[in-house]
XYZ file of C-alpha atoms in Angstrom:
601
model
C -57.969 3.664 44.661
C -58.052 -0.025 43.744
C -54.392 -0.455 44.679
C -54.754 1.033 48.154
C -57.737 -1.219 48.958
C -55.815 -4.185 47.598
C -52.899 -3.458 49.929
C -55.073 -3.551 53.025
C -56.714 -6.815 52.011
C -53.447 -8.551 51.204
C -51.929 -7.546 54.536
C -54.887 -9.079 56.317
C -55.318 -12.295 54.326
C -52.027 -13.531 52.938
C -49.786 -13.414 56.019
C -49.626 -17.111 56.775
C -46.839 -18.582 58.903
C -45.831 -22.225 58.642
C -45.348 -23.867 62.037
C -41.570 -24.251 61.911
C -39.217 -22.491 64.362
C -37.025 -20.806 61.764
C -39.161 -20.746 58.619
C -41.929 -18.263 57.846
C -44.299 -18.621 54.924
C -46.514 -15.928 53.473
C -48.983 -17.224 50.893
C -50.053 -14.887 48.102
C -53.563 -16.252 47.632
C -56.163 -13.515 47.421
C -56.971 -10.313 45.560
C -55.069 -10.844 42.357
C -56.047 -9.007 39.190
C -56.351 -10.738 35.811
C -55.849 -8.792 32.581
C -56.072 -9.740 28.939
C -52.551 -8.859 27.806
C -53.415 -7.585 24.310
C -55.172 -4.450 25.577
C -54.573 -4.773 29.349
C -58.340 -4.927 29.871
C -59.335 -5.989 33.387
C -61.112 -9.344 33.552
C -61.343 -9.706 37.334
C -60.082 -7.855 40.416
C -60.825 -10.677 42.887
C -58.846 -13.644 41.601
C -57.758 -16.291 44.070
C -54.654 -18.383 43.466
C -54.611 -21.267 42.466
C -56.304 -20.034 39.302
C -56.857 -20.884 35.654
C -57.849 -18.327 33.052
C -60.801 -20.439 31.881
C -62.264 -20.512 35.389
C -61.855 -16.745 35.849
C -63.678 -16.184 32.550
C -66.700 -18.329 33.483
C -68.853 -15.320 34.502
C -68.298 -13.765 31.062
C -68.314 -16.685 28.605
C -70.655 -19.481 27.633
C -69.945 -22.420 29.902
C -67.437 -24.731 28.154
C -69.262 -27.876 29.293
C -72.613 -26.806 27.837
C -73.724 -27.381 24.256
C -70.906 -27.065 21.734
C -69.481 -23.981 23.479
C -66.073 -25.666 23.663
C -65.553 -24.904 19.954
C -66.092 -21.164 20.337
C -63.733 -20.836 23.317
C -60.473 -21.881 21.674
C -59.498 -18.204 21.414
C -58.715 -18.204 25.148
C -55.590 -20.315 24.598
C -54.512 -18.074 21.722
C -54.274 -15.017 23.980
C -51.671 -13.927 26.550
C -52.840 -13.121 30.102
C -51.425 -11.115 32.999
C -51.900 -11.898 36.685
C -51.055 -8.970 38.965
C -50.963 -8.509 42.728
C -49.627 -6.111 45.336
C -48.417 -7.460 48.672
C -46.629 -6.161 51.746
C -43.752 -7.689 53.696
C -43.116 -6.735 57.315
C -39.766 -5.504 58.668
C -39.021 -8.715 60.538
C -39.400 -10.764 57.379
C -37.346 -8.337 55.293
C -34.533 -8.687 57.825
C -34.307 -12.450 57.339
C -31.083 -13.758 55.794
C -32.852 -15.791 53.070
C -36.126 -14.952 51.287
C -37.375 -16.982 48.339
C -40.492 -16.710 46.214
C -41.882 -20.171 45.500
C -44.193 -21.036 42.594
C -45.543 -24.566 43.049
C -46.952 -24.622 39.520
C -47.279 -22.216 36.583
C -49.179 -23.376 33.495
C -46.979 -23.035 31.503
C -44.911 -20.399 29.673
C -44.629 -17.311 31.857
C -42.480 -14.231 32.422
C -42.485 -13.121 36.053
C -41.600 -9.633 37.211
C -41.178 -8.406 40.800
C -40.862 -4.655 41.399
C -39.808 -4.114 37.752
C -37.141 -6.860 37.935
C -37.517 -9.890 35.678
C -36.955 -12.774 38.083
C -38.110 -15.914 36.249
C -39.142 -17.502 32.938
C -41.111 -20.746 33.273
C -41.610 -23.504 30.692
C -42.902 -26.576 32.572
C -46.238 -26.786 34.415
C -45.000 -29.723 36.489
C -42.060 -27.882 38.064
C -41.804 -26.070 41.375
C -39.868 -22.834 40.782
C -37.922 -21.137 43.586
C -36.299 -17.690 43.246
C -34.100 -15.731 45.651
C -35.945 -12.410 45.898
C -34.270 -10.794 48.905
C -32.449 -8.215 46.696
C -35.746 -7.080 45.129
C -38.208 -7.076 48.020
C -39.553 -3.907 49.616
C -42.243 -3.179 52.153
C -44.795 -2.854 49.325
C -44.342 -5.043 46.268
C -45.835 -5.485 42.805
C -45.792 -8.929 41.197
C -46.707 -9.574 37.555
C -47.063 -13.026 36.010
C -47.504 -12.868 32.240
C -48.797 -16.165 30.879
C -48.003 -16.713 27.210
C -50.070 -18.761 24.789
C -48.370 -22.130 24.258
C -49.548 -22.418 20.646
C -47.069 -20.103 18.912
C -44.200 -21.337 21.082
C -45.036 -24.921 20.139
C -45.106 -24.001 16.436
C -41.638 -22.498 16.721
C -40.301 -25.573 18.497
C -41.866 -27.890 15.925
C -40.376 -25.850 13.055
C -36.920 -26.140 14.625
C -37.176 -29.934 14.820
C -35.782 -31.709 11.722
C -38.789 -34.044 11.560
C -42.456 -34.106 12.534
C -43.322 -35.994 15.713
C -46.556 -37.990 16.074
C -49.600 -36.534 17.810
C -49.117 -32.844 17.092
C -47.395 -29.954 18.796
C -48.558 -30.794 22.343
C -45.411 -32.902 22.722
C -43.250 -29.765 22.914
C -44.952 -28.398 26.043
C -44.631 -29.959 29.467
C -48.170 -29.571 30.682
C -51.224 -31.802 31.082
C -51.631 -33.492 27.698
C -55.375 -34.135 28.091
C -55.957 -30.377 27.819
C -55.326 -30.697 24.069
C -58.371 -32.974 23.768
C -58.731 -36.741 24.245
C -61.203 -39.417 23.246
C -62.949 -38.949 26.605
C -62.741 -35.197 27.160
C -62.838 -31.686 25.708
C -60.107 -29.541 24.224
C -59.741 -26.868 26.914
C -56.079 -25.905 27.052
C -55.926 -23.930 30.267
C -53.296 -21.456 31.436
C -52.697 -19.854 34.807
C -51.143 -20.010 38.261
C -52.510 -23.462 38.909
C -50.742 -24.065 42.244
C -49.939 -21.894 45.295
C -47.372 -19.072 45.473
C -45.634 -18.188 48.727
C -42.725 -16.278 50.193
C -40.416 -18.306 52.427
C -38.023 -16.535 54.807
C -35.448 -17.925 57.235
C -32.091 -17.239 58.886
C -29.031 -19.464 58.629
C -30.368 -22.684 57.128
C -33.434 -24.875 57.043
C -34.298 -28.511 56.438
C -34.873 -28.743 52.701
C -36.097 -32.323 52.485
C -36.525 -35.516 54.513
C -36.863 -38.996 53.068
C -37.671 -41.905 55.370
C -36.003 -44.808 53.615
C -37.050 -48.278 54.676
C -34.092 -50.703 54.799
C -35.586 -53.930 56.142
C -37.928 -55.396 58.743
C -36.637 -58.178 61.001
C -38.291 -59.710 64.053
C -41.026 -57.015 63.995
C -38.414 -54.241 64.065
C -38.236 -51.758 61.170
C -34.738 -50.568 60.273
C -35.005 -47.094 58.719
C -32.817 -44.285 57.449
C -33.814 -40.631 57.567
C -32.056 -38.920 54.676
C -31.945 -35.212 55.563
C -31.034 -32.473 53.124
C -30.250 -28.973 54.403
C -30.629 -25.770 52.404
C -26.844 -25.269 52.241
C -23.589 -26.945 53.251
C -22.595 -26.647 56.906
C -19.607 -27.520 59.111
C -20.817 -26.577 62.606
C -21.797 -28.991 65.364
C -25.536 -29.735 65.190
C -27.816 -31.836 67.347
C -30.307 -34.082 65.524
C -33.360 -35.696 67.083
C -36.046 -37.983 65.670
C -39.501 -38.299 67.214
C -41.918 -41.078 66.290
C -45.499 -40.533 67.444
C -44.157 -37.793 69.789
C -41.624 -40.087 71.486
C -37.885 -39.572 71.009
C -36.458 -42.567 69.135
C -32.976 -41.234 68.329
C -30.729 -38.243 69.041
C -27.075 -37.435 68.478
C -24.579 -34.612 67.944
C -22.918 -34.515 64.553
C -20.177 -32.309 63.124
C -19.016 -32.984 59.557
C -15.308 -32.854 58.736
C -16.043 -30.903 55.559
C -19.021 -28.830 54.416
C -22.051 -31.059 53.919
C -25.717 -30.452 53.161
C -26.872 -34.062 53.438
C -26.937 -36.260 56.544
C -28.275 -39.753 57.274
C -29.738 -40.987 60.544
C -30.256 -44.718 61.039
C -32.962 -45.614 63.541
C -35.378 -48.412 64.381
C -39.034 -48.777 65.270
C -39.609 -51.929 67.404
C -42.930 -53.788 67.343
C -43.694 -52.002 64.110
C -47.271 -51.635 62.887
C -47.301 -52.188 59.139
C -49.239 -50.227 56.524
C -51.623 -52.368 54.475
C -54.086 -51.803 51.618
C -57.472 -51.297 53.261
C -58.930 -54.647 52.133
C -56.001 -56.575 53.678
C -55.411 -54.735 56.956
C -55.036 -51.323 58.571
C -53.203 -48.568 56.627
C -51.307 -47.487 59.755
C -49.345 -44.227 59.522
C -46.559 -43.022 61.810
C -45.985 -39.367 62.709
C -42.256 -38.737 62.286
C -40.527 -35.458 63.156
C -36.896 -34.480 62.585
C -35.515 -31.673 64.773
C -32.197 -29.838 64.363
C -30.678 -27.775 67.187
C -27.563 -25.657 67.580
C -26.109 -24.825 70.990
C -29.337 -25.955 72.659
C -31.587 -23.817 70.437
C -34.043 -25.467 68.051
C -33.159 -24.247 64.536
C -35.679 -26.135 62.411
C -37.988 -29.139 62.371
C -40.141 -30.959 59.870
C -43.014 -33.391 60.329
C -44.364 -36.024 57.989
C -46.698 -39.014 58.015
C -45.585 -42.292 56.509
C -46.387 -45.965 56.721
C -43.966 -48.853 57.056
C -44.449 -51.444 54.331
C -42.637 -53.267 51.567
C -43.861 -53.245 47.969
C -42.570 -55.620 45.328
C -43.450 -56.023 41.663
C -43.045 -59.734 40.912
C -42.118 -59.887 37.221
C -40.526 -63.287 36.710
C -40.633 -66.118 34.114
C -43.142 -68.863 34.903
C -45.024 -71.647 33.112
C -47.362 -69.141 31.402
C -44.853 -66.485 30.347
C -43.779 -63.764 32.768
C -45.659 -62.927 35.957
C -46.860 -59.456 36.865
C -48.280 -58.958 40.345
C -47.577 -57.029 43.529
C -46.570 -58.216 46.975
C -47.230 -55.947 49.934
C -45.309 -56.903 53.073
C -44.419 -60.133 51.245
C -48.108 -60.994 50.739
C -49.426 -61.294 47.142
C -52.289 -58.826 46.737
C -54.924 -59.006 43.999
C -55.294 -55.493 42.620
C -58.780 -54.133 41.988
C -59.138 -50.584 40.757
C -59.386 -48.053 37.989
C -57.492 -45.528 35.933
C -57.590 -42.025 37.409
C -57.777 -38.937 35.213
C -57.977 -35.286 36.397
C -61.337 -34.472 37.931
C -61.896 -31.267 35.954
C -60.552 -29.424 32.920
C -60.132 -26.485 35.300
C -58.099 -27.937 38.155
C -58.750 -24.934 40.418
C -62.407 -26.016 40.623
C -61.419 -29.274 42.358
C -61.860 -28.885 46.131
C -60.725 -30.914 49.134
C -64.275 -32.238 49.364
C -64.055 -33.573 45.811
C -60.941 -35.543 46.741
C -62.577 -36.882 49.884
C -65.776 -37.937 48.080
C -64.025 -39.611 45.156
C -61.471 -41.520 47.236
C -64.098 -42.565 49.779
C -66.115 -43.965 46.870
C -63.005 -45.799 45.641
C -62.625 -47.448 49.038
C -66.352 -48.165 49.321
C -66.228 -49.890 45.914
C -63.491 -52.123 47.384
C -60.857 -50.850 44.969
C -57.343 -51.027 46.380
C -55.332 -49.432 43.549
C -55.631 -46.416 41.252
C -53.452 -45.818 38.226
C -52.683 -42.083 37.884
C -52.778 -41.932 34.086
C -49.899 -40.325 32.188
C -51.892 -37.813 30.151
C -53.071 -35.887 33.196
C -51.256 -34.332 36.165
C -49.105 -35.320 39.098
C -51.848 -34.878 41.669
C -51.904 -32.454 44.590
C -50.500 -33.562 47.948
C -53.979 -34.049 49.381
C -54.713 -36.825 46.870
C -51.741 -38.921 48.022
C -52.314 -38.087 51.689
C -55.867 -39.409 51.478
C -54.733 -42.521 49.587
C -52.168 -43.138 52.358
C -54.847 -42.766 55.006
C -57.485 -44.831 53.192
C -55.147 -47.660 52.172
C -55.337 -47.134 48.393
C -52.221 -48.026 46.390
C -51.088 -45.784 43.537
C -49.604 -46.808 40.207
C -47.979 -43.487 39.280
C -47.391 -42.760 35.614
C -45.004 -39.989 34.713
C -46.882 -37.441 32.626
C -46.218 -38.681 29.105
C -48.944 -40.208 26.950
C -49.502 -41.538 23.429
C -46.743 -39.537 21.727
C -43.050 -39.419 20.892
C -41.276 -36.517 22.585
C -38.382 -34.272 21.492
C -34.845 -34.949 22.645
C -33.067 -31.597 22.573
C -30.869 -30.702 25.540
C -33.242 -28.086 26.976
C -36.218 -30.449 26.862
C -34.225 -33.237 28.520
C -33.026 -30.900 31.262
C -36.605 -29.816 31.972
C -37.788 -33.436 32.069
C -34.943 -34.411 34.413
C -35.924 -31.611 36.800
C -39.553 -32.679 36.562
C -39.039 -36.346 37.357
C -36.552 -35.731 40.183
C -38.791 -33.085 41.764
C -41.896 -35.276 41.567
C -40.162 -38.392 42.916
C -38.735 -36.349 45.801
C -42.135 -34.795 46.540
C -44.069 -38.073 46.543
C -41.648 -40.746 47.740
C -42.659 -40.667 51.430
C -46.218 -41.655 50.533
C -46.916 -45.275 51.453
C -49.544 -45.451 48.730
C -46.983 -45.189 45.899
C -46.561 -48.733 44.559
C -44.989 -48.192 41.135
C -43.440 -45.519 38.912
C -44.311 -45.981 35.250
C -42.566 -44.083 32.454
C -45.491 -43.366 30.136
C -48.881 -44.353 28.806
C -48.839 -46.311 25.515
C -45.846 -44.545 23.976
C -43.755 -47.661 23.292
C -46.814 -49.568 22.096
C -47.770 -46.723 19.760
C -44.288 -46.435 18.233
C -44.134 -50.142 17.469
C -47.735 -50.829 16.432
C -49.635 -47.678 15.460
C -47.892 -46.998 12.157
C -45.849 -44.076 13.437
C -42.661 -45.357 11.778
C -44.136 -45.549 8.298
C -42.669 -43.183 5.689
C -39.636 -42.319 7.820
C -36.008 -42.967 6.986
C -34.054 -45.378 9.162
C -31.936 -42.492 10.473
C -35.085 -40.628 11.524
C -36.557 -43.693 13.223
C -33.287 -44.299 15.065
C -33.121 -40.680 16.220
C -36.705 -40.613 17.537
C -36.251 -43.926 19.328
C -32.956 -42.791 20.846
C -34.756 -39.750 22.280
C -37.311 -42.153 23.778
C -34.569 -44.385 25.201
C -32.723 -41.482 26.810
C -35.768 -40.598 28.928
C -37.663 -43.831 29.576
C -34.914 -46.460 29.519
C -32.001 -44.438 30.929
C -32.978 -41.314 32.922
C -36.184 -42.482 34.612
C -34.987 -45.875 35.907
C -31.768 -44.208 37.086
C -33.520 -41.560 39.169
C -36.219 -43.902 40.467
C -33.560 -46.329 41.735
C -31.430 -43.532 43.220
C -34.212 -41.553 44.885
C -36.718 -44.154 46.047
C -37.202 -47.876 46.689
C -40.362 -48.448 44.656
C -40.149 -50.348 41.339
C -40.044 -48.778 37.854
C -41.946 -49.943 34.759
C -40.953 -48.470 31.412
C -44.276 -48.167 29.579
C -47.874 -49.242 30.027
C -48.698 -51.626 28.414
C -45.590 -53.715 27.827
C -47.287 -55.294 24.793
C -50.353 -54.060 22.960
C -53.291 -56.229 21.977
C -51.751 -56.701 18.514
C -48.950 -58.739 20.052
C -49.783 -62.258 21.275
C -47.495 -61.686 24.286
C -49.961 -59.153 25.734
C -51.848 -61.975 27.432
C -48.816 -63.683 28.972
C -46.247 -60.999 29.850
C -46.385 -57.662 31.685
C -49.419 -55.427 31.940
C -52.111 -55.161 29.258
C -54.406 -52.541 27.761
C -57.058 -54.720 26.187
C -59.305 -52.592 23.975
C -60.510 -55.413 21.718
C -63.738 -54.888 23.653
C -64.941 -51.379 22.789
C -62.455 -50.027 20.197
C -62.342 -53.274 18.188
C -65.998 -54.249 18.885
C -65.136 -57.723 20.242
C -67.927 -59.330 22.294
C -67.760 -59.080 26.084
C -67.017 -62.829 26.248
C -63.520 -62.003 25.000
C -62.671 -60.971 28.563
C -63.491 -64.477 29.819
C -61.398 -66.207 27.165
C -58.303 -63.967 27.257
C -57.089 -63.048 30.733
C -53.785 -61.101 30.866
C -51.373 -61.101 33.803
C -52.362 -57.584 34.891
C -55.080 -55.566 33.143
C -53.988 -51.958 33.692
C -56.467 -50.455 31.210
C -59.796 -51.504 29.702
C -63.272 -50.059 29.590
C -66.574 -49.490 27.888
C -68.495 -46.296 27.259
C -72.084 -45.502 28.163
C -74.154 -42.358 27.965
C -73.865 -40.218 31.129
C -76.513 -39.421 33.727
C -79.761 -37.631 32.849
C -78.518 -34.661 34.886
C -75.362 -34.372 32.753
C -77.303 -34.597 29.482
C -79.802 -31.956 30.611
C -76.901 -29.699 31.614
C -75.336 -30.101 28.164
C -78.526 -29.496 26.155
C -79.618 -25.873 25.989
C -83.286 -26.919 26.192
C -82.656 -29.041 29.306
C -83.921 -32.274 27.731
C -82.512 -35.807 27.665
C -82.063 -35.616 23.898
C -79.038 -37.617 22.759
C -79.689 -36.754 19.098
C -79.120 -33.014 19.583
C -76.189 -31.115 18.069
C -75.370 -29.810 21.557
C -74.958 -33.329 22.883
C -73.219 -34.713 19.782
C -70.218 -32.451 20.330
C -69.508 -34.249 23.612
C -68.999 -37.647 21.977
C -65.236 -37.619 21.398
C -64.956 -41.146 19.985
C -65.434 -41.292 16.218
C -67.526 -44.477 16.449
C -68.731 -44.123 20.047
C -72.492 -43.971 19.548
C -72.299 -46.606 16.810
C -70.417 -49.001 19.089
C -72.860 -48.552 21.982
C -75.755 -49.467 19.664
C -73.876 -52.405 18.131
C -73.241 -53.934 21.552
C -76.769 -53.142 22.754
C -78.279 -54.972 19.817
C -76.285 -58.089 20.782
C -77.269 -58.333 24.424
C -80.247 -56.070 25.259
C -83.478 -54.775 23.796
C -82.951 -51.421 22.043
C -85.357 -48.787 23.453
C -86.999 -46.257 21.135
C -87.015 -43.311 23.554
C -83.887 -41.514 24.724
C -84.304 -41.861 28.495
C -84.636 -45.636 28.299
C -81.812 -45.806 25.754
C -79.484 -43.935 28.126
C -80.419 -46.262 30.982
C -79.895 -49.424 28.925
C -76.509 -48.087 27.759
C -75.517 -47.875 31.422
C -76.706 -51.445 32.068
C -74.681 -52.458 29.014
C -71.582 -50.766 30.408
C -72.064 -52.436 33.794
C -72.460 -55.818 32.110
C -69.283 -55.288 30.097
C -67.266 -54.239 33.126
């Protein structure tokens, strides 16, 4: 009975067509089932994708953000889980020449079965997976996604490695590293279908990708190249057209001499309006559309929004050391901003409104740059779209943080796919200012004692694995696929090296971690401070939510479990005693801690 009801609902809800002349999309969003794999017990029959297992379990478990419930919920990651859905495909779609099933993100290890055919094994949460499913599709279809616990898989990978890598087994899995616990957040290692799934059907060919490459601007005219990639190699005569803000700027017939799937169109925009960070000028965006026709019939088209601007990282020797600042449209811009971490442990709870509120607050605070920190996620498209629109620049870390990573061939292949996919996905966004290889990995290897007790051969091997990714692969693909600059590791020098103040970017944690007085910031000013901070207690509302009795009691066991820094509370008091009166009641103490944080910042 459940299956027949499910069929009707899926037919009604998930048939979604993308507005392209030759390409149909059908999103599989609603009415999934979630089972615990061990006994196939049903957890929910109304799951919506995107989904994480932790979020689906919220009606049945103690909330992971309350009390010390986090500790008792680690079993969730130890289990395997099965997502199941039934969907229909109409005759017209089944008749299409090409039909693919697209998974924008699976977290992380999964076996996927369509109509009893195993079609895919996934092993990287940051990859988009695309499978030709035309041979397996029927009018009515069953899809199973079995998500496997990463823990045992990581143990097996660690055992196969000839040496132990720093920072635990998380390094073997390509997923958000903060889920394994950080000094600012809980250990909630989620699993699930964390991004959309859709069928895509088309005849002949389609436009696979468009990159608007900016060549130069001269006399207010922007010289651009549209790099167009088709879904397969073609030889026939095709007609290409480019529209800018709904006006035709270029059109031409083209017939390759041999089979080609890539084509470049050079065009110009006169009297160009430049894109600027919001505190400098208007973040103007152009609507650009590429259309492909054959024998007078429109075959496919794609639209995108992009701004015209230049971005330059000025990293040159000077009288102080080596500079580190950005020029936008040849104008030096003072960067004011913050590090950005994921907004929730359960990413499927983050809505479009959350993105709008947070990024509006960023703009209102007069920040003009965010650093997407390497222990989190490559954000959803909406994040970058809103940064484009609001004039907020993005320092984009690749998702590697505070660890040395394995260097076996399979891992490197997965990482190569990840970085090329993410660059290709994000490179049209005007907000992208920099690609950075990792967060603190080089600094940690050289200054955190990670080399101690290792043979020279082992050190050389681990460092060579680092070099192959961050010094060879990443700069290669960034330079080939985009025009934005690449920076190997943030920071270039840690606070233990005197160069940190005079070269590259700095993470200065002498204030906070090392308990230096706030005046340190006035006496030691680095070239670019890409990370610093100071902790306070959170809002009264957050503390009441955490405490089972609803009080603002910062001495409770419930609340204590949320302090992830070993000396956090001690450091807050130490600083407070220097600069402020120390209140005796908790509400005043919380408030003064926030004043203390504001003073430090």
